Coordinates of C-alpha atoms in Angstrom, one line a residue:
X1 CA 0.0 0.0 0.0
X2 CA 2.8 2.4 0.9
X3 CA 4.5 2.2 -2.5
X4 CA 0.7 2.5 -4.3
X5 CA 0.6 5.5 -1.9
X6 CA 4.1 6.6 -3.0
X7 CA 3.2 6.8 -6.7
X8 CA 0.1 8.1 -6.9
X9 CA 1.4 10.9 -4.9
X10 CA 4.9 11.6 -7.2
X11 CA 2.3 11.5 -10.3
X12 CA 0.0 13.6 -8.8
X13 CA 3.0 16.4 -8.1
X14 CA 3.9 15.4 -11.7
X15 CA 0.6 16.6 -13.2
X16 CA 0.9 19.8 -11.2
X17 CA 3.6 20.9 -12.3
X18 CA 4.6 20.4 -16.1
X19 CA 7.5 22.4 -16.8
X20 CA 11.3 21.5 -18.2
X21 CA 13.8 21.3 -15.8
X22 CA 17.2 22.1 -16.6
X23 CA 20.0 20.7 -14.7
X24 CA 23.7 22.2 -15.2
X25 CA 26.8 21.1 -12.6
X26 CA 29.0 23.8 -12.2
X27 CA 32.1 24.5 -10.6
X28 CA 33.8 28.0 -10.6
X29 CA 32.1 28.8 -14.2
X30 CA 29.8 31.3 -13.3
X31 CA 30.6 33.9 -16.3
X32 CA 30.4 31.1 -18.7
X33 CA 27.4 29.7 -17.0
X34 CA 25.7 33.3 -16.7
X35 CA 26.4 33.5 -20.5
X36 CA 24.9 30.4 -21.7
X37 CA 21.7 30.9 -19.5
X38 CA 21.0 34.3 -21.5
X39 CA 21.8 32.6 -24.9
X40 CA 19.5 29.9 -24.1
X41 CA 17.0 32.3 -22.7
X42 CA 16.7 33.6 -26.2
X43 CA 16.8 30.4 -27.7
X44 CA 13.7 29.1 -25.8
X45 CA 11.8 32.2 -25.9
X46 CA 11.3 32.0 -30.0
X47 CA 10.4 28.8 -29.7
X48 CA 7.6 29.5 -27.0
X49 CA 9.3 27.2 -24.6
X50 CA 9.2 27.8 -20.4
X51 CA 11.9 26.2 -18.1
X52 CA 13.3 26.4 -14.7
X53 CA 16.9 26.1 -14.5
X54 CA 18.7 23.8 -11.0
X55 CA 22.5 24.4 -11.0
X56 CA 24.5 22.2 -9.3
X57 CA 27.5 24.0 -7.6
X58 CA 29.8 21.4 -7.1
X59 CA 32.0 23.1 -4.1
X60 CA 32.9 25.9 -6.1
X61 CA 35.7 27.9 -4.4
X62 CA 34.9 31.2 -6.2
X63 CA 31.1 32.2 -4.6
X64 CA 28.4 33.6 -7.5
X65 CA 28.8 37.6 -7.8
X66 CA 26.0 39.4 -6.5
X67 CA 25.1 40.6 -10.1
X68 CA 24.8 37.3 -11.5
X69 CA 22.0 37.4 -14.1
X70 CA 20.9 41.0 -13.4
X71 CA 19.4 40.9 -17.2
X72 CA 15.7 40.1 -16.7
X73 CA 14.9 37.0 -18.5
X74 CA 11.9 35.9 -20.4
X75 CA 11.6 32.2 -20.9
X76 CA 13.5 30.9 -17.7
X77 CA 11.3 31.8 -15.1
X78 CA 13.2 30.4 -12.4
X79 CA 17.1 30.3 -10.9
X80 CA 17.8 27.9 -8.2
X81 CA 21.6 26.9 -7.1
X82 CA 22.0 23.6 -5.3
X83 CA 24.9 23.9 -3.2
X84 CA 27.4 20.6 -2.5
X85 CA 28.7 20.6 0.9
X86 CA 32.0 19.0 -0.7
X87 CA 33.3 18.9 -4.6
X88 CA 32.4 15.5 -6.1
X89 CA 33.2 16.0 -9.7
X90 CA 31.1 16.7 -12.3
X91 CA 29.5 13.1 -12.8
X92 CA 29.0 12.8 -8.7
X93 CA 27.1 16.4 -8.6
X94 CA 25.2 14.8 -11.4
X95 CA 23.9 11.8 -9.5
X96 CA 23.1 13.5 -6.6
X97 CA 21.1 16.8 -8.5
X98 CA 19.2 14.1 -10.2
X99 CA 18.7 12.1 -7.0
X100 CA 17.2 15.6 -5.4
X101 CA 15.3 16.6 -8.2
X102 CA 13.2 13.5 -8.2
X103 CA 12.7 13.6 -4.7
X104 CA 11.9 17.2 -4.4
X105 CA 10.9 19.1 -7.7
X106 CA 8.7 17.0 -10.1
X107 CA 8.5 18.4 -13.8
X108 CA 8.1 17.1 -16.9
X109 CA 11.6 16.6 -17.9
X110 CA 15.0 17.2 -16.8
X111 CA 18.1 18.4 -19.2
X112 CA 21.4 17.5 -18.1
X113 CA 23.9 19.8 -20.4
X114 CA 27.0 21.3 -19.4
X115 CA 27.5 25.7 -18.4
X116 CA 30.3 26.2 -20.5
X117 CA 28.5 26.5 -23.4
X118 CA 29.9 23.3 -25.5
X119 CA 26.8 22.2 -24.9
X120 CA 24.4 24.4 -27.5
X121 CA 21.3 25.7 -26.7
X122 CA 19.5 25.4 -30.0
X123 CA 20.0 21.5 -29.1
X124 CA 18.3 22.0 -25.9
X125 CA 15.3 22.6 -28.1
X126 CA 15.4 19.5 -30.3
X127 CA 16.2 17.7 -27.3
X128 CA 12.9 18.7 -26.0
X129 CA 10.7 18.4 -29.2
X130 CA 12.5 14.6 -29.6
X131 CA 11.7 13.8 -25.9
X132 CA 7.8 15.2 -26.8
X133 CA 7.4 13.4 -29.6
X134 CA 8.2 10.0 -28.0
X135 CA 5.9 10.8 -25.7
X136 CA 8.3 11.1 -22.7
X137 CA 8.9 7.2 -22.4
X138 CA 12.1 7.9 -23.4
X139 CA 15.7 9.5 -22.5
X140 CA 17.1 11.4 -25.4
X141 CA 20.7 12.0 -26.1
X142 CA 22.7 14.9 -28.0
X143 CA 25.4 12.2 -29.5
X144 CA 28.5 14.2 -30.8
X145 CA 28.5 13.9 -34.7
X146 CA 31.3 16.7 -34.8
X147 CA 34.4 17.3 -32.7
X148 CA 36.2 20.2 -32.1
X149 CA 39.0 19.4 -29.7
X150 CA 42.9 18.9 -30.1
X151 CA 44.0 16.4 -32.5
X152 CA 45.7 14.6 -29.4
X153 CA 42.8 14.4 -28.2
X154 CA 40.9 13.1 -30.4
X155 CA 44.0 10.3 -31.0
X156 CA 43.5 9.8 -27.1
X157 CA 39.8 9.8 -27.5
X158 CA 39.2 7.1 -29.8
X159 CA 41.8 4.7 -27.9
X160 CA 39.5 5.5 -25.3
X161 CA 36.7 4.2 -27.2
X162 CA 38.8 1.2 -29.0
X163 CA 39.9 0.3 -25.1
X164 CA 36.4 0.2 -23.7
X165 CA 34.9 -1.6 -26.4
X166 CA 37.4 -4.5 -25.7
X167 CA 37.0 -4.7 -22.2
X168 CA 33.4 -4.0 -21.7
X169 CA 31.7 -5.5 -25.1
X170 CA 29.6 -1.8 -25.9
X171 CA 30.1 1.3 -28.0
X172 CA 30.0 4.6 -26.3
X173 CA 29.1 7.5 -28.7
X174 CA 27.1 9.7 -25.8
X175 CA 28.2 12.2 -23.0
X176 CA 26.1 14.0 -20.4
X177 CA 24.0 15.9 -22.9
X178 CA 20.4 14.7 -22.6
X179 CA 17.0 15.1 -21.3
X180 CA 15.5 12.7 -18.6
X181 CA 11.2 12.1 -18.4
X182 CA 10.4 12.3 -15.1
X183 CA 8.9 8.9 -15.1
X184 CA 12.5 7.9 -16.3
X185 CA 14.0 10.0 -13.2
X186 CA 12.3 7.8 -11.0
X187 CA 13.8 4.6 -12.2
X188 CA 16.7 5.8 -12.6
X189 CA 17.7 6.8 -9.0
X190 CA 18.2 3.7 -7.3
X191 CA 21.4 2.8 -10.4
X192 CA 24.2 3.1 -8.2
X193 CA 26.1 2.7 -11.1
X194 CA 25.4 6.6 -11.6
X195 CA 28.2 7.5 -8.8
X196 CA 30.7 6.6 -11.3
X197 CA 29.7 7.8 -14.4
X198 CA 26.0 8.7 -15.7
X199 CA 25.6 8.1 -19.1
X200 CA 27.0 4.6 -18.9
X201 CA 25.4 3.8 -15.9
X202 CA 22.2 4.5 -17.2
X203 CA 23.1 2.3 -20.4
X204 CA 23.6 -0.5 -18.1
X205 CA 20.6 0.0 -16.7
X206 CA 18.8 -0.8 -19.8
X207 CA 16.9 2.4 -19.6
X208 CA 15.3 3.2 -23.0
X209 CA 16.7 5.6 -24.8
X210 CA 17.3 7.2 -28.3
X211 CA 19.9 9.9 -29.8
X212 CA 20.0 13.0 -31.7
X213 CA 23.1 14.0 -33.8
X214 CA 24.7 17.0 -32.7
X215 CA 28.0 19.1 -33.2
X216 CA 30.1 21.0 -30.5
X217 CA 30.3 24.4 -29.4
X218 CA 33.1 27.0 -28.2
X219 CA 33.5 27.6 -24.0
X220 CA 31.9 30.7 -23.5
X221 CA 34.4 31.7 -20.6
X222 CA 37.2 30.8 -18.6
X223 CA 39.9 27.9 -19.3
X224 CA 38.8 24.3 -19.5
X225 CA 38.9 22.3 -16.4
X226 CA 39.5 19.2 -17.8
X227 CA 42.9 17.8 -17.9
X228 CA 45.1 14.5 -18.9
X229 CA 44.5 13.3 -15.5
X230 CA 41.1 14.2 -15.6
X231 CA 40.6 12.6 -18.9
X232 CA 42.3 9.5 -17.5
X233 CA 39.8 9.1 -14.7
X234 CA 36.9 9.8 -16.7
X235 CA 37.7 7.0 -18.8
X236 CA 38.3 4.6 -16.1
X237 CA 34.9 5.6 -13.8
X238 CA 33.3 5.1 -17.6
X239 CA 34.7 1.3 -17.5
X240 CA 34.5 0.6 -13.5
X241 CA 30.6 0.8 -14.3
X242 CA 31.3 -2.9 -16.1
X243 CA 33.5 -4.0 -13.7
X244 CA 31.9 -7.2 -13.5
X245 CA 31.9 -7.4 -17.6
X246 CA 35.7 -6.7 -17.5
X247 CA 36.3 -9.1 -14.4
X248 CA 35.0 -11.9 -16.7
X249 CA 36.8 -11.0 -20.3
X250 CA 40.0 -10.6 -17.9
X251 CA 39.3 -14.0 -16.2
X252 CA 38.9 -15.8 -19.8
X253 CA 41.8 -14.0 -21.2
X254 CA 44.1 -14.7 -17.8
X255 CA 42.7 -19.1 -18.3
X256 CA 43.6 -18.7 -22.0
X257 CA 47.4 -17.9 -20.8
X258 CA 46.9 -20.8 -18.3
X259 CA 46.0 -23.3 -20.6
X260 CA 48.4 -21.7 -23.1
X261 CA 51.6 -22.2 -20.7
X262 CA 50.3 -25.6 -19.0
X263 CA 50.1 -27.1 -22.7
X264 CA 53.6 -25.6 -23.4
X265 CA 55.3 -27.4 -20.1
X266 CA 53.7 -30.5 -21.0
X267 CA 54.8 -31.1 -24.5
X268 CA 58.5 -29.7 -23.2
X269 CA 58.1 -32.3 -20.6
X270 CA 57.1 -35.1 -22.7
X271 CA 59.8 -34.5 -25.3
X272 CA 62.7 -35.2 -22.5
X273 CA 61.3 -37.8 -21.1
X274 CA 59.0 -39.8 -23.6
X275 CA 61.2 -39.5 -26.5
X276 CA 65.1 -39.7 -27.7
X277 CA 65.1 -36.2 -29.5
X278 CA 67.4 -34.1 -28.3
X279 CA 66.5 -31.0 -26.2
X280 CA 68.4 -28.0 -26.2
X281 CA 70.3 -26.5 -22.8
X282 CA 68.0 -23.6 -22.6
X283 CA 65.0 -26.2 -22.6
X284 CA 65.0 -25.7 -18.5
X285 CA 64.8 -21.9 -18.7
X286 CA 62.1 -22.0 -20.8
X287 CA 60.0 -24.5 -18.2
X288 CA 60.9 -22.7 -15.6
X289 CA 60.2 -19.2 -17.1
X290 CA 56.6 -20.8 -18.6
X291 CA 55.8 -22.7 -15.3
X292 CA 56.4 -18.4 -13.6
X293 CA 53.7 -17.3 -16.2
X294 CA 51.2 -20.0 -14.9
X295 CA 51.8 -19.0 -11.2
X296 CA 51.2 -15.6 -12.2
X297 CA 48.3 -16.3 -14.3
X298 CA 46.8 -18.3 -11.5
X299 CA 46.6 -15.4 -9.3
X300 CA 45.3 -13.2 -11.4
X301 CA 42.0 -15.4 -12.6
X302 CA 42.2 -15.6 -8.9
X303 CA 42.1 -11.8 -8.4
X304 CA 39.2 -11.3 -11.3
X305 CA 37.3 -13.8 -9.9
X306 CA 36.9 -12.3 -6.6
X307 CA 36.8 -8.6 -8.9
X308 CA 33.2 -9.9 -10.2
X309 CA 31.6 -11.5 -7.2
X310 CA 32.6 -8.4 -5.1
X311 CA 31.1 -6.7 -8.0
X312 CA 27.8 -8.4 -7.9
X313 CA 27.2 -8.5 -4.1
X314 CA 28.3 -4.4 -4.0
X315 CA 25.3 -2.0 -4.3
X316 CA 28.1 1.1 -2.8
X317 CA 26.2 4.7 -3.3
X318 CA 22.4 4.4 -3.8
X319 CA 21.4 7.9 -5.1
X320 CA 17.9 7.7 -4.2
X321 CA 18.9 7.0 -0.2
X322 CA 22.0 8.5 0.2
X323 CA 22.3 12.1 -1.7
X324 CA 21.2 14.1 0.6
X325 CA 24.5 13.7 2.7
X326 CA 26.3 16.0 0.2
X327 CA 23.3 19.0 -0.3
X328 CA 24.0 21.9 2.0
X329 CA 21.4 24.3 0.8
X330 CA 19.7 25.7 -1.9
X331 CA 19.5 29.1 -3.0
X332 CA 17.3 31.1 -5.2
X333 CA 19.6 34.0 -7.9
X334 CA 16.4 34.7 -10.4
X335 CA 14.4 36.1 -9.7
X336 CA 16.0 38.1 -6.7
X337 CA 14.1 37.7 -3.8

């Protein structure tokens, strides 16, 4: 009865309040952030479209000025900040601004999109109509079908992409850029998976979903905040979300070596002793060294065995129970109280 109760009562909020909700994490990018919430003011307002805007301020060290958005605005018609008590990372302030949003603000849909402005406005839009026109059932993302970064990056990128396809089985073509139907939100919160990285973890989640293409834009202020190190761990939370996956592929690959260097000792074995060909002096070395690669391979089948039962058995952050450790407050820049 309780979960009945629950339900009815998060679809009754629902049908109150029908807006778009956008979500943007930020940290320390107000001016950019400022920028792009003006340019997709304008964006939204030819198109007839009213949203409320949650920012997630993930810790930020530099506090928002006190004239941040002093422009009146015409199709946001509300401001809010969510305020981290501690700096997470952008994929952490994610997971828990989507955890609180579902708990506390129902609306129609959420955006997730970035505040620097790579993320373009005029894609919010066909976000939206492509989320409508499925009827909100659902998530929608912006899939890059144009980069504009560093040529090492882009080397780096699609070794990133070559490397998680071999270890996890699945493509990856989609970033944070998306919009969420509420009724999706609600599954969504209890994929712990989301801690780590969000649009992955939703893909193992077998949430429904469908793309959009869409092309890159310029940083409207400020210097990047990703770096290699960055990049690096970014890559890595993407494949810990398939831990288990890459537990197993490791496990099959470590028993392939372990068959492969058993087999090897044996036939070396059974020339010198079941036979009267002659066996070179380096024949021991090369036991010994092969009979080394087993005991090593042993261990580590070992160690990705225990990798994907630990995986399995490990539920770690829940969103939906355990966000609310990390929100200090919540405060209101437009309009000004």
């Amino acid at each position: 009865m309780s979960f009945v109760f629950e339900q009815s009562t998060a679809e009754s909020l629902m049908a109150e309040n029908q807006s778009i909700l956008i979500m943007i994490p930020v940290f320390n990018d107000w001016k950019a952030v400022e920028l792009l919430l003006i340019s997709l003011d304008e964006h939204l307002y030819h198109k007839n479209i009213q949203v409320d805007v949650l920012m997630i301020d993930d810790a930020s060290s530099i506090p928002v000025h006190k004239d941040f958005l002093c422009e009146p605005l015409k199709a946001i018609q509300k401001v809010e900040i969510l305020e981290l008590r501690r700096n997470l990372g952008h994929q952490r302030a994610i997971a828990i601004g989507l955890s609180y949003i579902e708990a506390n603000v129902p609306c129609q849909a959420v955006v997730v999109m970035d505040g620097d402005g790579e993320d373009e406005p005029r894609d919010v839009i066909r976000l939206i109509q492509k989320c409508e026109r499925k009827g909100y059932e659902k998530v929608v993302f912006a899939r890059r079908s144009k980069r504009s970064e560093s040529l090492l990056f882009k080397l780096f990128y699609i070794f990133y992409r070559q490397l998680y396809k071999l270890l996890t089985g699945h493509n990856i073509r989609v970033g944070n850029f998306s919009i969420i139907p509420y009724k999706v939100l609600r599954r969504l919160v209890v994929v712990s998976e989301l801690w780590n990285h969000y649009a992955v973890g939703l893909l193992k989640a077998r949430v429904p979903y469908t793309e959009i293409s869409s092309s890159r834009g310029i940083r409207l202020a400020g210097k990047p905040k990703m770096n290699f190190v960055s990049l690096i761990t970014h890559g890595l939370s993407a494949i810990s979300v398939y831990g288990d996956v890459v537990g197993v592929r490791l496990l099959v690959a470590t028993a392939t070596l372990i068959v492969f260097a058993f087999t090897a000792i044996t036939l070396v074995l059974g020339v010198r002793f079941a036979t009267n060909l002659a066996i070179p002096g380096w024949t021991s070395y090369i036991v010994l060294l092969l009979f080394i690669v087993l005991m090593q391979a042993v261990m580590l089948s070992l160690f990705f065995s225990f990798i994907v039962l630990n995986g399995r058995d490990n539920l770690g952050f829940l969103p939906k129970r355990d966000y609310h450790y990390f929100i200090m407050g919540i405060q209101r820049v437009f309009p000004k109280l």
